[in-house]
JSON list of C-alpha atoms in Angstrom, two decimals:
[
{"chain": "A", "resi": 93, "resn": "MET", "atom": "CA", "xyz": [-10.35, 13.00, 37.81]},
{"chain": "A", "resi": 94, "resn": "CYS", "atom": "CA", "xyz": [-10.34, 13.15, 41.62]},
{"chain": "A", "resi": 95, "resn": "GLY", "atom": "CA", "xyz": [-6.88, 11.59, 41.82]},
{"chain": "A", "resi": 96, "resn": "ALA", "atom": "CA", "xyz": [-7.84, 8.14, 40.51]},
{"chain": "A", "resi": 97, "resn": "GLU", "atom": "CA", "xyz": [-5.72, 6.80, 37.69]},
{"chain": "A", "resi": 98, "resn": "LEU", "atom": "CA", "xyz": [-7.03, 4.49, 35.05]},
{"chain": "A", "resi": 99, "resn": "LYS", "atom": "CA", "xyz": [-4.73, 1.52, 34.71]},
{"chain": "A", "resi": 100, "resn": "PRO", "atom": "CA", "xyz": [-4.84, -0.76, 31.69]},
{"chain": "A", "resi": 101, "resn": "LEU", "atom": "CA", "xyz": [-5.58, -4.40, 32.36]},
{"chain": "A", "resi": 102, "resn": "PRO", "atom": "CA", "xyz": [-2.55, -6.70, 32.38]},
{"chain": "A", "resi": 103, "resn": "ASP", "atom": "CA", "xyz": [-1.91, -8.37, 29.00]},
{"chain": "A", "resi": 104, "resn": "THR", "atom": "CA", "xyz": [-2.98, -11.76, 30.27]},
{"chain": "A", "resi": 105, "resn": "VAL", "atom": "CA", "xyz": [-6.31, -10.39, 31.51]},
{"chain": "A", "resi": 106, "resn": "GLN", "atom": "CA", "xyz": [-6.82, -8.62, 28.17]},
{"chain": "A", "resi": 107, "resn": "ARG", "atom": "CA", "xyz": [-6.30, -11.99, 26.44]},
{"chain": "A", "resi": 108, "resn": "VAL", "atom": "CA", "xyz": [-9.03, -13.58, 28.60]},
{"chain": "A", "resi": 109, "resn": "ALA", "atom": "CA", "xyz": [-11.31, -10.55, 28.11]},
{"chain": "A", "resi": 110, "resn": "ARG", "atom": "CA", "xyz": [-10.98, -10.87, 24.31]},
{"chain": "A", "resi": 111, "resn": "VAL", "atom": "CA", "xyz": [-11.97, -14.54, 24.38]},
{"chain": "A", "resi": 112, "resn": "LEU", "atom": "CA", "xyz": [-14.96, -13.74, 26.59]},
{"chain": "A", "resi": 113, "resn": "GLN", "atom": "CA", "xyz": [-15.97, -10.84, 24.37]},
{"chain": "A", "resi": 114, "resn": "ASP", "atom": "CA", "xyz": [-15.60, -12.90, 21.19]},
{"chain": "A", "resi": 115, "resn": "ALA", "atom": "CA", "xyz": [-17.86, -15.55, 22.75]},
{"chain": "A", "resi": 116, "resn": "ALA", "atom": "CA", "xyz": [-20.43, -12.86, 23.71]},
{"chain": "A", "resi": 117, "resn": "HIS", "atom": "CA", "xyz": [-19.99, -13.83, 27.37]},
{"chain": "A", "resi": 118, "resn": "PRO", "atom": "CA", "xyz": [-22.01, -11.39, 29.52]},
{"chain": "A", "resi": 119, "resn": "HIS", "atom": "CA", "xyz": [-19.37, -10.89, 32.25]},
{"chain": "A", "resi": 120, "resn": "ALA", "atom": "CA", "xyz": [-15.99, -9.21, 31.73]},
{"chain": "A", "resi": 121, "resn": "PRO", "atom": "CA", "xyz": [-13.02, -9.85, 34.03]},
{"chain": "A", "resi": 122, "resn": "VAL", "atom": "CA", "xyz": [-13.00, -7.96, 37.32]},
{"chain": "A", "resi": 123, "resn": "MET", "atom": "CA", "xyz": [-9.81, -6.78, 39.02]},
{"chain": "A", "resi": 124, "resn": "LEU", "atom": "CA", "xyz": [-9.82, -7.38, 42.79]},
{"chain": "A", "resi": 125, "resn": "ASP", "atom": "CA", "xyz": [-8.05, -5.07, 45.23]},
{"chain": "A", "resi": 126, "resn": "ASP", "atom": "CA", "xyz": [-6.26, -8.00, 46.87]},
{"chain": "A", "resi": 127, "resn": "ALA", "atom": "CA", "xyz": [-4.65, -11.01, 45.27]},
{"chain": "A", "resi": 128, "resn": "ALA", "atom": "CA", "xyz": [-6.73, -14.16, 44.93]},
{"chain": "A", "resi": 129, "resn": "ARG", "atom": "CA", "xyz": [-3.95, -16.70, 44.38]},
{"chain": "A", "resi": 130, "resn": "THR", "atom": "CA", "xyz": [-5.89, -19.34, 46.30]},
{"chain": "A", "resi": 131, "resn": "ALA", "atom": "CA", "xyz": [-9.52, -20.38, 46.10]},
{"chain": "A", "resi": 132, "resn": "GLN", "atom": "CA", "xyz": [-10.02, -19.27, 49.70]},
{"chain": "A", "resi": 133, "resn": "GLN", "atom": "CA", "xyz": [-8.61, -15.78, 48.98]},
{"chain": "A", "resi": 134, "resn": "ALA", "atom": "CA", "xyz": [-10.89, -15.46, 45.95]},
{"chain": "A", "resi": 135, "resn": "ALA", "atom": "CA", "xyz": [-13.96, -16.62, 47.88]},
{"chain": "A", "resi": 136, "resn": "ASP", "atom": "CA", "xyz": [-13.22, -14.19, 50.70]},
{"chain": "A", "resi": 137, "resn": "ALA", "atom": "CA", "xyz": [-12.70, -11.28, 48.29]},
{"chain": "A", "resi": 138, "resn": "LEU", "atom": "CA", "xyz": [-15.92, -12.03, 46.40]},
{"chain": "A", "resi": 139, "resn": "GLY", "atom": "CA", "xyz": [-18.05, -12.96, 49.42]},
{"chain": "A", "resi": 140, "resn": "VAL", "atom": "CA", "xyz": [-19.03, -16.33, 47.92]},
{"chain": "A", "resi": 141, "resn": "ALA", "atom": "CA", "xyz": [-18.79, -19.95, 49.02]},
{"chain": "A", "resi": 142, "resn": "LEU", "atom": "CA", "xyz": [-15.40, -21.62, 48.59]},
{"chain": "A", "resi": 143, "resn": "GLY", "atom": "CA", "xyz": [-16.96, -24.20, 46.25]},
{"chain": "A", "resi": 144, "resn": "GLN", "atom": "CA", "xyz": [-18.04, -21.42, 43.85]},
{"chain": "A", "resi": 145, "resn": "ILE", "atom": "CA", "xyz": [-14.42, -20.75, 42.97]},
{"chain": "A", "resi": 146, "resn": "ALA", "atom": "CA", "xyz": [-13.50, -22.69, 39.83]},
{"chain": "A", "resi": 147, "resn": "LYS", "atom": "CA", "xyz": [-9.86, -23.41, 40.55]},
{"chain": "A", "resi": 148, "resn": "SER", "atom": "CA", "xyz": [-7.52, -24.43, 37.76]},
{"chain": "A", "resi": 149, "resn": "ILE", "atom": "CA", "xyz": [-5.09, -27.25, 38.53]},
{"chain": "A", "resi": 150, "resn": "VAL", "atom": "CA", "xyz": [-2.43, -28.04, 35.92]},
{"chain": "A", "resi": 151, "resn": "PHE", "atom": "CA", "xyz": [-0.74, -31.43, 35.58]},
{"chain": "A", "resi": 152, "resn": "ARG", "atom": "CA", "xyz": [1.94, -32.61, 33.15]},
{"chain": "A", "resi": 153, "resn": "ARG", "atom": "CA", "xyz": [1.18, -35.69, 31.05]},
{"chain": "A", "resi": 154, "resn": "LYS", "atom": "CA", "xyz": [4.52, -37.49, 31.08]},
{"chain": "A", "resi": 155, "resn": "SER", "atom": "CA", "xyz": [4.14, -39.39, 27.79]},
{"chain": "A", "resi": 156, "resn": "ASP", "atom": "CA", "xyz": [4.02, -36.26, 25.62]},
{"chain": "A", "resi": 157, "resn": "ASP", "atom": "CA", "xyz": [4.67, -33.34, 27.99]},
{"chain": "A", "resi": 158, "resn": "VAL", "atom": "CA", "xyz": [1.18, -31.92, 27.41]},
{"chain": "A", "resi": 159, "resn": "ALA", "atom": "CA", "xyz": [-0.52, -29.74, 30.02]},
{"chain": "A", "resi": 160, "resn": "VAL", "atom": "CA", "xyz": [-3.66, -31.22, 31.56]},
{"chain": "A", "resi": 161, "resn": "LEU", "atom": "CA", "xyz": [-5.97, -28.62, 33.10]},
{"chain": "A", "resi": 162, "resn": "VAL", "atom": "CA", "xyz": [-8.56, -29.69, 35.65]},
{"chain": "A", "resi": 163, "resn": "VAL", "atom": "CA", "xyz": [-11.16, -27.10, 36.65]},
{"chain": "A", "resi": 164, "resn": "THR", "atom": "CA", "xyz": [-12.79, -27.98, 39.94]},
{"chain": "A", "resi": 165, "resn": "SER", "atom": "CA", "xyz": [-14.57, -26.45, 42.92]},
{"chain": "A", "resi": 166, "resn": "GLY", "atom": "CA", "xyz": [-12.37, -24.60, 45.37]},
{"chain": "A", "resi": 167, "resn": "ASP", "atom": "CA", "xyz": [-13.59, -26.73, 48.29]},
{"chain": "A", "resi": 168, "resn": "LEU", "atom": "CA", "xyz": [-12.52, -30.03, 46.73]},
{"chain": "A", "resi": 169, "resn": "ARG", "atom": "CA", "xyz": [-9.27, -31.82, 45.93]},
{"chain": "A", "resi": 170, "resn": "VAL", "atom": "CA", "xyz": [-8.48, -33.36, 42.57]},
{"chain": "A", "resi": 171, "resn": "ASP", "atom": "CA", "xyz": [-8.02, -37.13, 42.50]},
{"chain": "A", "resi": 172, "resn": "GLU", "atom": "CA", "xyz": [-4.93, -37.50, 40.31]},
{"chain": "A", "resi": 173, "resn": "LYS", "atom": "CA", "xyz": [-5.66, -41.20, 39.70]},
{"chain": "A", "resi": 174, "resn": "LYS", "atom": "CA", "xyz": [-9.11, -40.39, 38.27]},
{"chain": "A", "resi": 175, "resn": "VAL", "atom": "CA", "xyz": [-7.62, -37.75, 35.98]},
{"chain": "A", "resi": 176, "resn": "GLN", "atom": "CA", "xyz": [-4.82, -40.06, 34.91]},
{"chain": "A", "resi": 177, "resn": "ALA", "atom": "CA", "xyz": [-7.34, -42.79, 34.00]},
{"chain": "A", "resi": 178, "resn": "ILE", "atom": "CA", "xyz": [-9.17, -40.34, 31.73]},
{"chain": "A", "resi": 179, "resn": "VAL", "atom": "CA", "xyz": [-6.27, -38.60, 29.97]},
{"chain": "A", "resi": 180, "resn": "CYS", "atom": "CA", "xyz": [-3.41, -41.12, 29.92]},
{"chain": "A", "resi": 181, "resn": "ALA", "atom": "CA", "xyz": [-3.58, -44.01, 27.48]},
{"chain": "A", "resi": 182, "resn": "ASP", "atom": "CA", "xyz": [-1.88, -47.37, 27.95]},
{"chain": "A", "resi": 183, "resn": "GLY", "atom": "CA", "xyz": [-0.98, -46.88, 31.59]},
{"chain": "A", "resi": 184, "resn": "GLY", "atom": "CA", "xyz": [0.65, -43.48, 31.08]},
{"chain": "A", "resi": 185, "resn": "LYS", "atom": "CA", "xyz": [1.32, -41.25, 34.04]},
{"chain": "A", "resi": 186, "resn": "LEU", "atom": "CA", "xyz": [0.59, -37.71, 35.16]},
{"chain": "A", "resi": 187, "resn": "GLY", "atom": "CA", "xyz": [3.16, -35.60, 36.93]},
{"chain": "A", "resi": 188, "resn": "ARG", "atom": "CA", "xyz": [3.13, -32.40, 38.87]},
{"chain": "A", "resi": 189, "resn": "ALA", "atom": "CA", "xyz": [3.50, -29.23, 36.84]},
{"chain": "A", "resi": 190, "resn": "ASP", "atom": "CA", "xyz": [5.98, -26.72, 38.24]},
{"chain": "A", "resi": 191, "resn": "ALA", "atom": "CA", "xyz": [5.60, -22.95, 37.87]},
{"chain": "A", "resi": 192, "resn": "ASP", "atom": "CA", "xyz": [7.83, -22.78, 34.79]},
{"chain": "A", "resi": 193, "resn": "PHE", "atom": "CA", "xyz": [5.87, -25.52, 33.01]},
{"chain": "A", "resi": 194, "resn": "VAL", "atom": "CA", "xyz": [2.54, -23.85, 33.86]},
{"chain": "A", "resi": 195, "resn": "LYS", "atom": "CA", "xyz": [3.72, -20.46, 32.61]},
{"chain": "A", "resi": 196, "resn": "ALA", "atom": "CA", "xyz": [5.24, -21.89, 29.40]},
{"chain": "A", "resi": 197, "resn": "ARG", "atom": "CA", "xyz": [2.19, -23.98, 28.48]},
{"chain": "A", "resi": 198, "resn": "THR", "atom": "CA", "xyz": [-0.67, -21.75, 29.61]},
{"chain": "A", "resi": 199, "resn": "GLY", "atom": "CA", "xyz": [0.84, -18.29, 29.41]},
{"chain": "A", "resi": 200, "resn": "PHE", "atom": "CA", "xyz": [-0.39, -17.65, 32.96]},
{"chain": "A", "resi": 201, "resn": "SER", "atom": "CA", "xyz": [1.36, -17.68, 36.33]},
{"chain": "A", "resi": 202, "resn": "ILE", "atom": "CA", "xyz": [0.19, -20.02, 39.07]},
{"chain": "A", "resi": 203, "resn": "GLY", "atom": "CA", "xyz": [-2.52, -18.25, 41.04]},
{"chain": "A", "resi": 204, "resn": "GLY", "atom": "CA", "xyz": [-4.02, -16.68, 37.92]},
{"chain": "A", "resi": 205, "resn": "VAL", "atom": "CA", "xyz": [-4.49, -19.61, 35.51]},
{"chain": "A", "resi": 206, "resn": "SER", "atom": "CA", "xyz": [-7.69, -19.05, 33.56]},
{"chain": "A", "resi": 207, "resn": "PRO", "atom": "CA", "xyz": [-9.70, -21.97, 32.22]},
{"chain": "A", "resi": 208, "resn": "LEU", "atom": "CA", "xyz": [-9.47, -20.38, 28.76]},
{"chain": "A", "resi": 209, "resn": "ALA", "atom": "CA", "xyz": [-7.21, -18.27, 26.49]},
{"chain": "A", "resi": 210, "resn": "HIS", "atom": "CA", "xyz": [-4.16, -20.47, 26.96]},
{"chain": "A", "resi": 211, "resn": "ALA", "atom": "CA", "xyz": [-0.92, -20.00, 25.05]},
{"chain": "A", "resi": 212, "resn": "THR", "atom": "CA", "xyz": [-1.06, -23.69, 24.06]},
{"chain": "A", "resi": 213, "resn": "PRO", "atom": "CA", "xyz": [-4.45, -25.40, 24.42]},
{"chain": "A", "resi": 214, "resn": "PRO", "atom": "CA", "xyz": [-4.27, -27.99, 27.20]},
{"chain": "A", "resi": 215, "resn": "VAL", "atom": "CA", "xyz": [-6.27, -31.16, 27.63]},
{"chain": "A", "resi": 216, "resn": "THR", "atom": "CA", "xyz": [-9.06, -29.81, 29.83]},
{"chain": "A", "resi": 217, "resn": "LEU", "atom": "CA", "xyz": [-11.46, -31.56, 32.19]},
{"chain": "A", "resi": 218, "resn": "ILE", "atom": "CA", "xyz": [-14.25, -29.96, 34.21]},
{"chain": "A", "resi": 219, "resn": "ASP", "atom": "CA", "xyz": [-15.23, -31.53, 37.51]},
{"chain": "A", "resi": 220, "resn": "ALA", "atom": "CA", "xyz": [-18.90, -32.50, 37.77]},
{"chain": "A", "resi": 221, "resn": "GLN", "atom": "CA", "xyz": [-19.08, -31.03, 41.29]},
{"chain": "A", "resi": 222, "resn": "LEU", "atom": "CA", "xyz": [-19.08, -27.48, 39.89]},
{"chain": "A", "resi": 223, "resn": "ALA", "atom": "CA", "xyz": [-22.69, -28.14, 38.85]},
{"chain": "A", "resi": 224, "resn": "ARG", "atom": "CA", "xyz": [-23.67, -27.77, 42.52]},
{"chain": "A", "resi": 225, "resn": "PHE", "atom": "CA", "xyz": [-23.66, -24.01, 41.90]},
{"chain": "A", "resi": 226, "resn": "ASP", "atom": "CA", "xyz": [-25.59, -21.72, 39.55]},
{"chain": "A", "resi": 227, "resn": "GLU", "atom": "CA", "xyz": [-22.81, -19.14, 39.61]},
{"chain": "A", "resi": 228, "resn": "ILE", "atom": "CA", "xyz": [-19.07, -19.74, 39.77]},
{"chain": "A", "resi": 229, "resn": "TRP", "atom": "CA", "xyz": [-15.96, -17.54, 39.49]},
{"chain": "A", "resi": 230, "resn": "ALA", "atom": "CA", "xyz": [-12.76, -18.38, 37.63]},
{"chain": "A", "resi": 231, "resn": "ALA", "atom": "CA", "xyz": [-9.32, -16.77, 37.41]},
{"chain": "A", "resi": 232, "resn": "ALA", "atom": "CA", "xyz": [-8.97, -14.36, 34.51]},
{"chain": "A", "resi": 233, "resn": "GLY", "atom": "CA", "xyz": [-5.24, -14.62, 33.81]},
{"chain": "A", "resi": 234, "resn": "HIS", "atom": "CA", "xyz": [-3.84, -12.72, 36.81]},
{"chain": "A", "resi": 235, "resn": "PRO", "atom": "CA", "xyz": [-3.85, -13.25, 40.61]},
{"chain": "A", "resi": 236, "resn": "HIS", "atom": "CA", "xyz": [-6.09, -10.16, 40.98]},
{"chain": "A", "resi": 237, "resn": "ALA", "atom": "CA", "xyz": [-8.51, -10.97, 38.14]},
{"chain": "A", "resi": 238, "resn": "VAL", "atom": "CA", "xyz": [-11.63, -13.13, 38.07]},
{"chain": "A", "resi": 239, "resn": "PHE", "atom": "CA", "xyz": [-14.75, -13.51, 35.96]},
{"chain": "A", "resi": 240, "resn": "ARG", "atom": "CA", "xyz": [-18.25, -14.78, 36.66]},
{"chain": "A", "resi": 241, "resn": "LEU", "atom": "CA", "xyz": [-19.95, -17.61, 34.79]},
{"chain": "A", "resi": 242, "resn": "SER", "atom": "CA", "xyz": [-22.11, -20.69, 35.18]},
{"chain": "A", "resi": 243, "resn": "PRO", "atom": "CA", "xyz": [-20.89, -24.29, 34.96]},
{"chain": "A", "resi": 244, "resn": "ALA", "atom": "CA", "xyz": [-22.70, -24.62, 31.60]},
{"chain": "A", "resi": 245, "resn": "GLN", "atom": "CA", "xyz": [-20.94, -21.49, 30.31]},
{"chain": "A", "resi": 246, "resn": "LEU", "atom": "CA", "xyz": [-17.60, -22.92, 31.47]},
{"chain": "A", "resi": 247, "resn": "GLN", "atom": "CA", "xyz": [-18.24, -26.06, 29.45]},
{"chain": "A", "resi": 248, "resn": "SER", "atom": "CA", "xyz": [-19.35, -24.05, 26.43]},
{"chain": "A", "resi": 249, "resn": "LEU", "atom": "CA", "xyz": [-16.36, -21.69, 26.57]},
{"chain": "A", "resi": 250, "resn": "THR", "atom": "CA", "xyz": [-13.78, -24.45, 26.98]},
{"chain": "A", "resi": 251, "resn": "GLY", "atom": "CA", "xyz": [-15.40, -27.28, 25.05]},
{"chain": "A", "resi": 252, "resn": "ALA", "atom": "CA", "xyz": [-14.17, -29.54, 27.85]},
{"chain": "A", "resi": 253, "resn": "PRO", "atom": "CA", "xyz": [-15.92, -32.71, 29.00]},
{"chain": "A", "resi": 254, "resn": "VAL", "atom": "CA", "xyz": [-17.36, -33.02, 32.50]},
{"chain": "A", "resi": 255, "resn": "HIS", "atom": "CA", "xyz": [-16.08, -35.86, 34.70]},
{"chain": "A", "resi": 256, "resn": "ASP", "atom": "CA", "xyz": [-15.97, -36.91, 38.34]},
{"chain": "A", "resi": 257, "resn": "VAL", "atom": "CA", "xyz": [-12.34, -36.03, 39.09]},
{"chain": "A", "resi": 258, "resn": "THR", "atom": "CA", "xyz": [-12.30, -35.17, 42.79]},
{"chain": "A", "resi": 259, "resn": "LEU", "atom": "CA", "xyz": [-11.49, -37.16, 45.89]},
{"chain": "A", "resi": 260, "resn": "ASP", "atom": "CA", "xyz": [-14.48, -38.46, 47.76]},
{"chain": "A", "resi": 261, "resn": "PRO", "atom": "CA", "xyz": [-15.11, -36.36, 50.88]},
{"chain": "A", "resi": 262, "resn": "SER", "atom": "CA", "xyz": [-13.89, -37.86, 54.13]},
{"chain": "A", "resi": 263, "resn": "PRO", "atom": "CA", "xyz": [-16.63, -39.43, 56.28]}
]
């Protein structure tokens, strides 16, 4: 075996891989040599545009302590007020989700949150700006794991609605 060892995929990546396989998705997770905890790190490792990275941002809905997942382009920032208007009824509020909350609700650590295969299904929104790209890459449950898909496949896999949830670019 020329010295190379086969390492099993981390459990969280296996969970994502099973969901992709069950959905007959054509692309399995890929393990990167270097961590891709940020959208920029992932884009650099894959040699793609920053916007092609489908980053997962988790918020905490204060009224019921539910996780709210927003999947958006790596080159954009989420507008919390837009998200709050969509997912919070009767003037409810969103809060920041700390690492413990993210891990408990999604089953993933920050830097590897996949848009699917969550421990507890979150309220999920997909940003309309991802449609700028034919091909995007999302985290696959680990800071070193990603998988390829299209914006339409992301919507199909998650069942999430598409909304304008990012800040308008500065002039």
